[in-house]
mmCIF file of C-alpha atoms in Angstrom:
data_model
loop_
_atom_site.group_PDB
_atom_site.id
_atom_site.type_symbol
_atom_site.label_atom_id
_atom_site.label_comp_id
_atom_site.label_asym_id
_atom_site.label_seq_id
_atom_site.Cartn_x
_atom_site.Cartn_y
_atom_site.Cartn_z
ATOM 1 C CA MET A 197 29.808 -1.936 -38.230
ATOM 2 C CA VAL A 198 28.592 -3.783 -35.211
ATOM 3 C CA TYR A 199 26.602 -6.952 -35.700
ATOM 4 C CA TYR A 200 24.649 -8.489 -32.898
ATOM 5 C CA THR A 201 24.441 -12.241 -32.669
ATOM 6 C CA LYS A 202 21.255 -14.015 -31.760
ATOM 7 C CA ALA A 203 22.815 -15.041 -28.469
ATOM 8 C CA MET A 204 23.498 -11.443 -27.567
ATOM 9 C CA LEU A 205 19.863 -10.497 -28.320
ATOM 10 C CA ILE A 206 18.604 -13.488 -26.370
ATOM 11 C CA VAL A 207 20.720 -12.656 -23.367
ATOM 12 C CA GLY A 208 20.930 -8.875 -23.675
ATOM 13 C CA PHE A 209 17.239 -8.033 -23.932
ATOM 14 C CA PRO A 210 16.092 -9.932 -20.882
ATOM 15 C CA LEU A 211 19.091 -8.533 -18.975
ATOM 16 C CA LEU A 212 18.114 -4.931 -19.853
ATOM 17 C CA ALA A 213 14.465 -5.629 -19.043
ATOM 18 C CA TYR A 214 15.494 -7.087 -15.650
ATOM 19 C CA MET A 215 17.640 -4.098 -14.920
ATOM 20 C CA TYR A 216 14.733 -1.742 -15.582
ATOM 21 C CA LEU A 217 12.189 -3.802 -13.665
ATOM 22 C CA GLY A 218 14.642 -4.193 -10.776
ATOM 23 C CA GLN A 219 15.166 -0.465 -10.667
ATOM 24 C CA ASN A 220 11.553 0.067 -9.542
ATOM 25 C CA HIS A 221 12.071 -2.302 -6.568
ATOM 26 C CA LEU A 222 15.473 -0.695 -5.836
ATOM 27 C CA ARG A 223 13.777 2.731 -5.659
ATOM 28 C CA ASP A 224 11.332 1.375 -3.088
ATOM 29 C CA GLU A 225 14.117 -0.122 -0.975
ATOM 30 C CA LEU A 226 16.090 3.135 -1.066
ATOM 31 C CA ARG A 227 12.992 4.959 0.154
ATOM 32 C CA TYR A 228 12.769 2.396 2.984
ATOM 33 C CA LEU A 229 16.436 2.897 3.958
ATOM 34 C CA LYS A 230 15.919 6.690 3.854
ATOM 35 C CA CYS A 231 13.066 6.305 6.378
ATOM 36 C CA LEU A 232 15.235 4.117 8.522
ATOM 37 C CA PHE A 233 18.201 6.472 8.637
ATOM 38 C CA LYS A 234 16.132 9.613 9.168
ATOM 39 C CA ARG A 235 13.975 7.811 11.755
ATOM 40 C CA THR A 236 10.786 8.819 9.970
ATOM 41 C CA PRO A 237 7.772 6.505 9.908
ATOM 42 C CA ILE A 238 7.242 4.130 7.009
ATOM 43 C CA ILE A 239 3.466 4.487 7.307
ATOM 44 C CA GLU A 240 1.470 7.489 8.522
ATOM 45 C CA LEU A 241 -2.164 7.516 9.551
ATOM 46 C CA THR A 242 -4.111 10.782 9.389
ATOM 47 C CA GLU A 243 -7.813 11.426 9.701
ATOM 48 C CA GLU A 244 -8.192 11.446 5.924
ATOM 49 C CA TYR A 245 -5.295 9.392 4.525
ATOM 50 C CA PHE A 246 -3.305 6.206 4.855
ATOM 51 C CA ILE A 247 0.249 7.143 3.685
ATOM 52 C CA ASP A 248 2.959 4.630 2.808
ATOM 53 C CA TYR A 249 6.247 6.477 2.469
ATOM 54 C CA LYS A 250 8.200 3.359 1.353
ATOM 55 C CA ASN A 251 6.142 2.919 -1.792
ATOM 56 C CA ASN A 252 5.113 6.556 -2.093
ATOM 57 C CA ILE A 253 1.439 5.745 -2.014
ATOM 58 C CA ARG A 254 -1.492 7.550 -0.365
ATOM 59 C CA PHE A 255 -5.042 6.255 0.007
ATOM 60 C CA LYS A 256 -8.066 8.091 1.290
ATOM 61 C CA TRP A 257 -9.781 6.064 4.062
ATOM 62 C CA LEU A 258 -13.031 6.301 2.105
ATOM 63 C CA ASP A 259 -11.354 4.474 -0.846
ATOM 64 C CA ILE A 260 -10.534 1.486 1.412
ATOM 65 C CA LYS A 261 -13.028 -1.278 1.608
ATOM 66 C CA ASP A 262 -11.488 -3.316 4.363
ATOM 67 C CA VAL A 263 -8.295 -3.925 6.336
ATOM 68 C CA VAL A 264 -7.303 -7.576 7.011
ATOM 69 C CA PHE A 265 -4.476 -9.017 9.136
ATOM 70 C CA TYR A 266 -2.720 -12.090 7.669
ATOM 71 C CA SER A 267 -0.260 -14.148 9.657
ATOM 72 C CA SER A 268 1.744 -17.067 8.435
ATOM 73 C CA VAL A 269 4.823 -18.907 9.809
ATOM 74 C CA ARG A 270 6.280 -19.253 6.304
ATOM 75 C CA THR A 271 5.637 -15.821 4.828
ATOM 76 C CA GLY A 272 5.405 -13.646 7.893
ATOM 77 C CA ASN A 273 2.772 -11.049 8.991
ATOM 78 C CA TYR A 274 1.061 -8.793 6.454
ATOM 79 C CA ILE A 275 -1.746 -6.265 6.500
ATOM 80 C CA TYR A 276 -3.932 -6.309 3.412
ATOM 81 C CA ILE A 277 -5.757 -3.181 2.439
ATOM 82 C CA LYS A 278 -8.659 -4.061 0.192
ATOM 83 C CA LEU A 279 -9.521 -1.163 -2.127
ATOM 84 C CA LYS A 280 -12.972 -0.239 -3.365
ATOM 85 C CA ASP A 281 -11.533 0.722 -6.760
ATOM 86 C CA ALA A 282 -8.234 -0.548 -8.198
ATOM 87 C CA THR A 283 -7.694 2.680 -10.108
ATOM 88 C CA THR A 284 -6.851 4.520 -6.861
ATOM 89 C CA TYR A 285 -3.684 2.444 -6.755
ATOM 90 C CA HIS A 286 -2.835 2.628 -10.412
ATOM 91 C CA LYS A 287 -3.232 6.394 -10.626
ATOM 92 C CA GLN A 288 -0.309 6.698 -8.312
ATOM 93 C CA ARG A 289 1.856 3.953 -9.860
ATOM 94 C CA ASN A 290 2.054 4.797 -13.523
ATOM 95 C CA LYS A 291 5.621 3.718 -14.180
ATOM 96 C CA LEU A 292 6.214 1.455 -17.176
ATOM 97 C CA TYR A 293 6.869 -1.539 -14.839
ATOM 98 C CA ASP A 294 3.471 -1.044 -13.144
ATOM 99 C CA ILE A 295 1.718 -0.694 -16.506
ATOM 100 C CA TRP A 296 3.226 -3.960 -17.677
ATOM 101 C CA ASN A 297 2.326 -5.638 -14.418
ATOM 102 C CA ARG A 298 -1.257 -4.455 -14.710
ATOM 103 C CA LYS A 299 -1.503 -5.765 -18.290
ATOM 104 C CA ILE A 300 -0.089 -9.152 -17.347
ATOM 105 C CA PHE A 301 -1.612 -9.807 -13.943
ATOM 106 C CA GLY A 302 -4.673 -7.522 -13.937
ATOM 107 C CA ASP A 303 -5.728 -4.785 -11.548
ATOM 108 C CA VAL A 304 -4.566 -4.749 -7.971
ATOM 109 C CA GLU A 305 -7.494 -4.665 -5.556
ATOM 110 C CA GLU A 306 -5.429 -5.453 -2.480
ATOM 111 C CA TYR A 307 -2.420 -3.601 -1.237
ATOM 112 C CA ARG A 308 -0.001 -5.598 0.948
ATOM 113 C CA ILE A 309 2.104 -4.158 3.740
ATOM 114 C CA PRO A 310 4.815 -6.464 5.184
ATOM 115 C CA LEU A 311 4.984 -5.924 8.928
ATOM 116 C CA ALA A 312 8.554 -7.179 9.179
ATOM 117 C CA GLU A 313 9.659 -3.728 8.019
ATOM 118 C CA ILE A 314 7.691 -1.873 10.733
ATOM 119 C CA ILE A 315 8.913 -1.792 14.277
ATOM 120 C CA GLY A 316 6.219 -2.496 16.837
ATOM 121 C CA ASN A 317 3.640 -5.053 17.883
ATOM 122 C CA ASN A 318 1.920 -6.384 14.727
ATOM 123 C CA GLU A 319 -1.528 -6.743 16.320
ATOM 124 C CA GLU A 320 -1.351 -3.179 17.754
ATOM 125 C CA ILE A 321 -0.378 -1.793 14.348
ATOM 126 C CA PHE A 322 -3.287 -3.651 12.748
ATOM 127 C CA GLU A 323 -5.759 -2.490 15.379
ATOM 128 C CA THR A 324 -4.618 1.134 15.041
ATOM 129 C CA ILE A 325 -5.012 1.038 11.213
ATOM 130 C CA LYS A 326 -8.451 -0.615 11.659
ATOM 131 C CA LYS A 327 -9.543 2.072 14.139
ATOM 132 C CA TYR A 328 -8.510 4.858 11.763
ATOM 133 C CA HIS A 329 -10.439 3.147 8.945
ATOM 134 C CA ARG A 330 -13.577 2.710 11.023
ATOM 135 C CA ALA A 331 -13.438 6.246 12.331
ATOM 136 C CA ALA A 332 -13.121 7.713 8.783
ATOM 137 C CA VAL A 333 -15.829 5.459 7.273
ATOM 138 C CA TYR A 334 -18.346 6.019 10.077
ATOM 139 C CA LYS A 335 -17.550 9.662 10.682
ATOM 140 C CA ASP A 336 -20.381 10.952 8.536
ATOM 141 C CA THR A 337 -22.835 8.326 9.721
ATOM 142 C CA TYR A 338 -22.067 8.529 13.402
ATOM 143 C CA VAL A 339 -24.975 9.559 15.624
ATOM 144 C CA SER A 340 -24.468 10.063 19.320
ATOM 145 C CA PHE A 341 -26.464 8.001 21.834
ATOM 146 C CA GLU A 342 -28.378 11.050 22.974
ATOM 147 C CA GLU A 343 -29.354 11.981 19.428
ATOM 148 C CA ARG A 344 -30.306 8.442 18.536
ATOM 149 C CA PHE A 345 -32.609 7.796 21.454
ATOM 150 C CA ASN A 346 -33.465 11.418 22.279
ATOM 151 C CA THR A 347 -32.799 10.992 26.020
ATOM 152 C CA SER A 348 -33.374 14.616 26.932
ATOM 153 C CA ARG A 349 -36.699 15.119 28.790
ATOM 154 C CA GLU A 350 -37.925 18.475 27.540
#
């Protein structure tokens, strides 16, 4: 028979929990390294979607409320994607770690992209993401100058 001491339970359970929680971050880092070695982009912008291959997340542009650039000397440069509905993020991240995180810290309404992992000019990356977002949001509501002011003289 094997008897577990209290010390083993006190040390062992948090160690096992840390190993499981760390595995989620390890999986993200392995996806990042895969993108680096294959020379594939970490993020992809299409007409309908914002795709993050590192975290395996995809957002429709219409589900994004705003895109904000954040720059700090201490923490670096980030792009925050503010979501209209937090469930769009949680539907894609339904691992046990993410469920625990949601219960403890609440719903995620902002998605953060560290720009240190992306090669390129940070401001240009932000402006490109912002242009794609604006184009998708205003695609249905865009009216050309001629249609708006009816400049034809018939």
